Coordinates of C-alpha atoms in Angstrom, one line a residue:
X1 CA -20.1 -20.6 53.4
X2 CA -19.6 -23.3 55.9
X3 CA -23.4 -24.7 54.8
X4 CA -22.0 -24.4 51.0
X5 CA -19.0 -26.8 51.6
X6 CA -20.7 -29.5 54.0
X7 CA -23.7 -29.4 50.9
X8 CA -20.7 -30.0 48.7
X9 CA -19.1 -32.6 51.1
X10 CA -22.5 -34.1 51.3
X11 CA -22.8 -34.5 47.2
X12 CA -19.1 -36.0 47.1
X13 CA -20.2 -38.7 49.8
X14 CA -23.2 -39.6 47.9
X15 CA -21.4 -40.0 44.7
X16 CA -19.2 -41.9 46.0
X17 CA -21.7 -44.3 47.7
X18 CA -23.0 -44.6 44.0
X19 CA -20.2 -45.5 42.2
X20 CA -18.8 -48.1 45.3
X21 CA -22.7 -49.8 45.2
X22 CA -22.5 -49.7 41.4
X23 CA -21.1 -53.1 41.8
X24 CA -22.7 -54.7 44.8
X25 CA -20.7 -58.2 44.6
X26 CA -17.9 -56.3 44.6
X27 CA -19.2 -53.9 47.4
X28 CA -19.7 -56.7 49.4
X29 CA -16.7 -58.8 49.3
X30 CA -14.0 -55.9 50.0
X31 CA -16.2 -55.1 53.4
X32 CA -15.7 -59.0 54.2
X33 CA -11.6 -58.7 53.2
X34 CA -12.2 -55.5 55.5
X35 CA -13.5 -57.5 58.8
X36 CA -11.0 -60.1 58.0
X37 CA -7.9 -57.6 58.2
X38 CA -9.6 -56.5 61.5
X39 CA -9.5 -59.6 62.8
X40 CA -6.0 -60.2 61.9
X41 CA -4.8 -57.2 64.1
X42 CA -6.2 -58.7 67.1
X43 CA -4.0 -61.5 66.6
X44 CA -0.5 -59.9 68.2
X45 CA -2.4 -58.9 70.7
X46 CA -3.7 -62.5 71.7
X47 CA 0.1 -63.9 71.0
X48 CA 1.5 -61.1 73.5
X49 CA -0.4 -61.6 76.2
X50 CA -0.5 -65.3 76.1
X51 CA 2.7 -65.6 76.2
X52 CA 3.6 -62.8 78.7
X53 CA 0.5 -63.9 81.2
X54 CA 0.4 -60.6 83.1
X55 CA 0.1 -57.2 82.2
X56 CA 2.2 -55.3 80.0
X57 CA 3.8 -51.9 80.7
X58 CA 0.4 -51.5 83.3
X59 CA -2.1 -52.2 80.5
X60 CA -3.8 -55.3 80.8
X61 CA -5.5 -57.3 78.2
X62 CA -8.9 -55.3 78.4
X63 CA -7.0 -52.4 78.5
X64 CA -5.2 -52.8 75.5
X65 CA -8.2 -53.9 73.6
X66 CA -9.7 -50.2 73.9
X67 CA -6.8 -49.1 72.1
X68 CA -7.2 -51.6 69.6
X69 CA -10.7 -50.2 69.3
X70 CA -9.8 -46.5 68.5
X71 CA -6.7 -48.1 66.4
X72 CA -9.5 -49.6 64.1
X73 CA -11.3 -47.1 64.2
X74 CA -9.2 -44.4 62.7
X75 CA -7.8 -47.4 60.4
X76 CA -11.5 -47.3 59.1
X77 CA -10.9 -43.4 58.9
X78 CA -8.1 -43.2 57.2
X79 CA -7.9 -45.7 54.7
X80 CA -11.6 -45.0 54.0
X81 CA -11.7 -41.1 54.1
X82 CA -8.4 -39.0 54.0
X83 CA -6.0 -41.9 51.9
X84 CA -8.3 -42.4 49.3
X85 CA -8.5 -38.4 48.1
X86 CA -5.1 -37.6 48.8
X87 CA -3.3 -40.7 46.9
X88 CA -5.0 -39.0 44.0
X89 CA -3.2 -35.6 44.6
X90 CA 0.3 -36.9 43.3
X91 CA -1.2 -38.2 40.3
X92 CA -3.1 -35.1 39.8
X93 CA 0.5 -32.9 39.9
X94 CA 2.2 -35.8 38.4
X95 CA -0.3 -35.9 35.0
X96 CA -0.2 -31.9 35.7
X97 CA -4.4 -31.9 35.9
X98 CA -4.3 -29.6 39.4
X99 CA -5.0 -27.4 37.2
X100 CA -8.6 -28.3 36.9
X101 CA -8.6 -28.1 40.3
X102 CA -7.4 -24.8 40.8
X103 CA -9.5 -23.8 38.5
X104 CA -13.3 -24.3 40.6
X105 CA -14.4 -22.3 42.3
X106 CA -13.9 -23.5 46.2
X107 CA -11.1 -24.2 48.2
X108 CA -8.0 -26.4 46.5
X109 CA -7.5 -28.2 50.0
X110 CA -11.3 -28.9 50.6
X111 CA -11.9 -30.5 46.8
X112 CA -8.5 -32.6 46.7
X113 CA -9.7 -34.2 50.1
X114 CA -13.1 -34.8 49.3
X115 CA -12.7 -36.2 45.8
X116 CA -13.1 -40.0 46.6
X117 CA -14.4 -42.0 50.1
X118 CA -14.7 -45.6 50.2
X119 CA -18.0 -46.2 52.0
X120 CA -17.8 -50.1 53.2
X121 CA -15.1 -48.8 55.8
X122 CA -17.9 -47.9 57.6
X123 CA -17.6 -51.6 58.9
X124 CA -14.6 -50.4 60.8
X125 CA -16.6 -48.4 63.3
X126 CA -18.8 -51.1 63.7
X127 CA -16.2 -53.6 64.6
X128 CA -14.6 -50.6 67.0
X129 CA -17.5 -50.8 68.8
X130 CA -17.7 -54.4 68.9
X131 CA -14.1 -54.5 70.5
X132 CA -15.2 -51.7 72.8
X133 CA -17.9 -54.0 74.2
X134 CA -16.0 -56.6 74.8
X135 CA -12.9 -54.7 76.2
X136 CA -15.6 -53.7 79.1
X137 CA -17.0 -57.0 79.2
X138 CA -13.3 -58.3 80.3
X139 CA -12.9 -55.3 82.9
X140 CA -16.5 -56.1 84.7
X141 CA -17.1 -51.8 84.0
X142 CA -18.2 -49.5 81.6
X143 CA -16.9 -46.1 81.0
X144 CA -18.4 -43.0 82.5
X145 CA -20.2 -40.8 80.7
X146 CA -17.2 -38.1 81.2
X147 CA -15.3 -40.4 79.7
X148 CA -17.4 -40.9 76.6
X149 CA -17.3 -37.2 76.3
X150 CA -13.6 -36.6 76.7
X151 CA -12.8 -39.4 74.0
X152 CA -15.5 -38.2 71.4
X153 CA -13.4 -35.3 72.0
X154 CA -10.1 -36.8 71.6
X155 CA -11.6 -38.6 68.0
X156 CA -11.7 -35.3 66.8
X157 CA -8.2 -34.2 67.2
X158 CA -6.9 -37.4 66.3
X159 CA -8.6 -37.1 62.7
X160 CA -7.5 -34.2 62.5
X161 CA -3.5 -35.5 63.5
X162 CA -4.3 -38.0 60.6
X163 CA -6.1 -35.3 58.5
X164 CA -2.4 -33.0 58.4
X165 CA -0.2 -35.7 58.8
X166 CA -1.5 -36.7 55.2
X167 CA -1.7 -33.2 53.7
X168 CA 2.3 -32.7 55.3
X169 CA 3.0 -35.6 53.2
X170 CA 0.8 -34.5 50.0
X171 CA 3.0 -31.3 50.6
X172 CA 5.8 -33.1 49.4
X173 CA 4.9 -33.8 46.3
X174 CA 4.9 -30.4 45.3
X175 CA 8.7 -30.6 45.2
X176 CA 9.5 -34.4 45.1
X177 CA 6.7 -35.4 43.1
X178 CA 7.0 -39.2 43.8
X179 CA 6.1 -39.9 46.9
X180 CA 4.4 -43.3 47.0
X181 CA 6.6 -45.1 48.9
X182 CA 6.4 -42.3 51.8
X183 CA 2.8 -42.7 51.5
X184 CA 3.4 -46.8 52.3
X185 CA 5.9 -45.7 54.2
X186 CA 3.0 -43.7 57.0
X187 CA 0.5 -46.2 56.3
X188 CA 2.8 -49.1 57.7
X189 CA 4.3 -46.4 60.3
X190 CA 0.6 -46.5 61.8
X191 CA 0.2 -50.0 62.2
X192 CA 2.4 -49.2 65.4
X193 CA -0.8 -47.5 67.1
X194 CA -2.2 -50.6 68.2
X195 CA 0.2 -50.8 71.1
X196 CA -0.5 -48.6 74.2
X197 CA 2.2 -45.6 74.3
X198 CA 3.8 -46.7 77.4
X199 CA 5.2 -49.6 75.5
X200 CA 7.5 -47.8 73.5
X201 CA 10.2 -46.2 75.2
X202 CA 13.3 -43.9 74.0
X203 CA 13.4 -42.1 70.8
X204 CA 10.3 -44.3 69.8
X205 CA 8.5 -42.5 72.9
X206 CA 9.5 -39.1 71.8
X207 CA 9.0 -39.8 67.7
X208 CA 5.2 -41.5 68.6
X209 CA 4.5 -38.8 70.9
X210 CA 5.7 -35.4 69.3
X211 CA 7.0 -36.0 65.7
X212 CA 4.3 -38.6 64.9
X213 CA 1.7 -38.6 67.9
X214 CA 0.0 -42.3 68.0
X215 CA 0.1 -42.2 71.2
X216 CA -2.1 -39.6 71.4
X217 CA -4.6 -41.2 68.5
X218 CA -5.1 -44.3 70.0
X219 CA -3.7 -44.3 73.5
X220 CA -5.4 -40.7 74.8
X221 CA -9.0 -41.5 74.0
X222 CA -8.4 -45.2 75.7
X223 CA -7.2 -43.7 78.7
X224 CA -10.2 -41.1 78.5
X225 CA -12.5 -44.2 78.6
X226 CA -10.8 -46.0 81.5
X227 CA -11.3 -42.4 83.0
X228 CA -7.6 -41.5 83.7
X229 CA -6.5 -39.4 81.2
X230 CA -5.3 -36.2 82.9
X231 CA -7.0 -32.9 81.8
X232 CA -3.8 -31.3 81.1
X233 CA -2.7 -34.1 78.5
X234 CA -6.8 -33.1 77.0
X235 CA -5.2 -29.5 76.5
X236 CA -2.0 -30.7 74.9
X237 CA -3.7 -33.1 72.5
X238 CA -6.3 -30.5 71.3
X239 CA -3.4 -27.4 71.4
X240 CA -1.1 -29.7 69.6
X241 CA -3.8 -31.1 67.1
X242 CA -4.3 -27.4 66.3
X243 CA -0.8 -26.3 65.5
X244 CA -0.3 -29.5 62.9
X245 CA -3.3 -28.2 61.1
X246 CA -2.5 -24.8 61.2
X247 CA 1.1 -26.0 59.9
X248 CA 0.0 -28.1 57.4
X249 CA -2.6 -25.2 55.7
X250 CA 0.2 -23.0 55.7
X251 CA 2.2 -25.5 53.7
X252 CA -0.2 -26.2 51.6
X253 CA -0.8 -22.7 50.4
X254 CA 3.2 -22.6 50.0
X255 CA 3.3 -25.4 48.2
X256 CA 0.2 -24.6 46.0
X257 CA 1.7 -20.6 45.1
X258 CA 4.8 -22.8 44.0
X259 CA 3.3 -25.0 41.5
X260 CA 3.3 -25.3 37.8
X261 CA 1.0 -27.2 35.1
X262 CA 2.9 -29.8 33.7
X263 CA 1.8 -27.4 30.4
X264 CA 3.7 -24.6 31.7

């Protein structure tokens, strides 16, 4: 089963590779607009630190650039792997063609979120990896292979976070149908995980920590990498990574035994 549905992933990808190289001009200049709006993000950062000349909330500038590292990175993720499938889920119950996809023969969740991937956001990782370099270059260190570990670790719950987040949102259509704006709405919400946790304090500590976890997208894996990321907060981030999937599949079997073609 699970060597039928990474075969399947596997076709999706290429096709999608295809169609994005079909026009190579065109392939070409949105992985350049792509590097640009990387670049761009790095920019607050510069205009914070400059002007504050110290460090901020304990995370100097070096520091903060690892978390600008695993913010792009997951950027690159999610704008080139989960947004581009699920957008197409409202229009799919909007136009009332979920049928089609109910009707093949392989999981509804699995199809809807493979449909579409947008390859030349691959340039994301590279640039992640650029900023990682550098970040280490500025702290005289690198991290320890522990580190590495514990991080490659974190990337895969916070894909995951991402990964239900989305489908919790997709969810909603089901009953709202429009939800566009709430769509904008998370996309903009996670331009907030460039800044290390600690600087948000309050109810924006508590939202961005339990509601809405950036912290633990961006700032976990950076403080695995600096090598002082306590095992316990490991636990909670892979326990709580968990539970939002498990939440989210059961919503979206609730939501899926609830809908009707737009022909019915």
């Amino acid at each position: 089963m699970l060597r039928r549905y990474l075969r399947l992933m596997g076709v999706r990808l290429r096709a999608s590779s295809l169609l994005a190289m079909q026009y190579r001009a065109d392939f070409i200049v949105d992985g350049i607009i792509s590097v640009f709006w990387m670049i761009t993000a790095l920019v607050p950062l510069f205009v914070v630190f400059q002007n504050a000349g110290r460090d901020i909330e304990g995370w100097s500038f070096g520091e903060s650039l690892l978390v600008i590292g695993w913010f792009t990175l997951l950027q690159g993720v999610l704008e080139g792997a989960i947004n581009p499938s699920l957008t197409g889920v409202v229009e799919h119950i909007r136009k009332g063609t979920l049928d089609f996809v109910l009707l093949k023969p392989a999981d509804a969740q699995f199809l809807v979120s493979t449909e579409r991937f947008l390859p030349w956001r691959a340039t994301n990782a590279v640039a992640a990896l650029a900023i990682f370099g550098y970040a280490f270059h500025l702290l005289g260190r690198g991290p320890s292979l522990v580190g590495l570990g514990i991080s490659f670790v974190l990337l895969g719950t916070s894909v995951l976070l991402l990964y239900s987040l989305w489908i919790l949102t997709v969810c909603a259509a089901f009953y709202v149908v429009k939800v566009d704006n709430l769509g904008y709405f998370f996309t903009s919400l996670f331009d907030a995980a460039r800044w290390p946790a600690p600087v948000f304090r309050g109810a924006l500590s508590f939202v961005f920590t339990f509601i809405i976890p950036l912290g633990v997208m961006t700032t976990f894996p950076a403080e695995a990498m600096l090598g002082r990321l306590p095992w316990s907060s490991l636990g909670w981030a892979i326990l709580g990574s968990c539970l939002f999937a498990f939440v989210s599949r059961r919503l979206w079997k609730r939501a899926i035994g609830r809908y009707t073609s737009a022909s019915s």
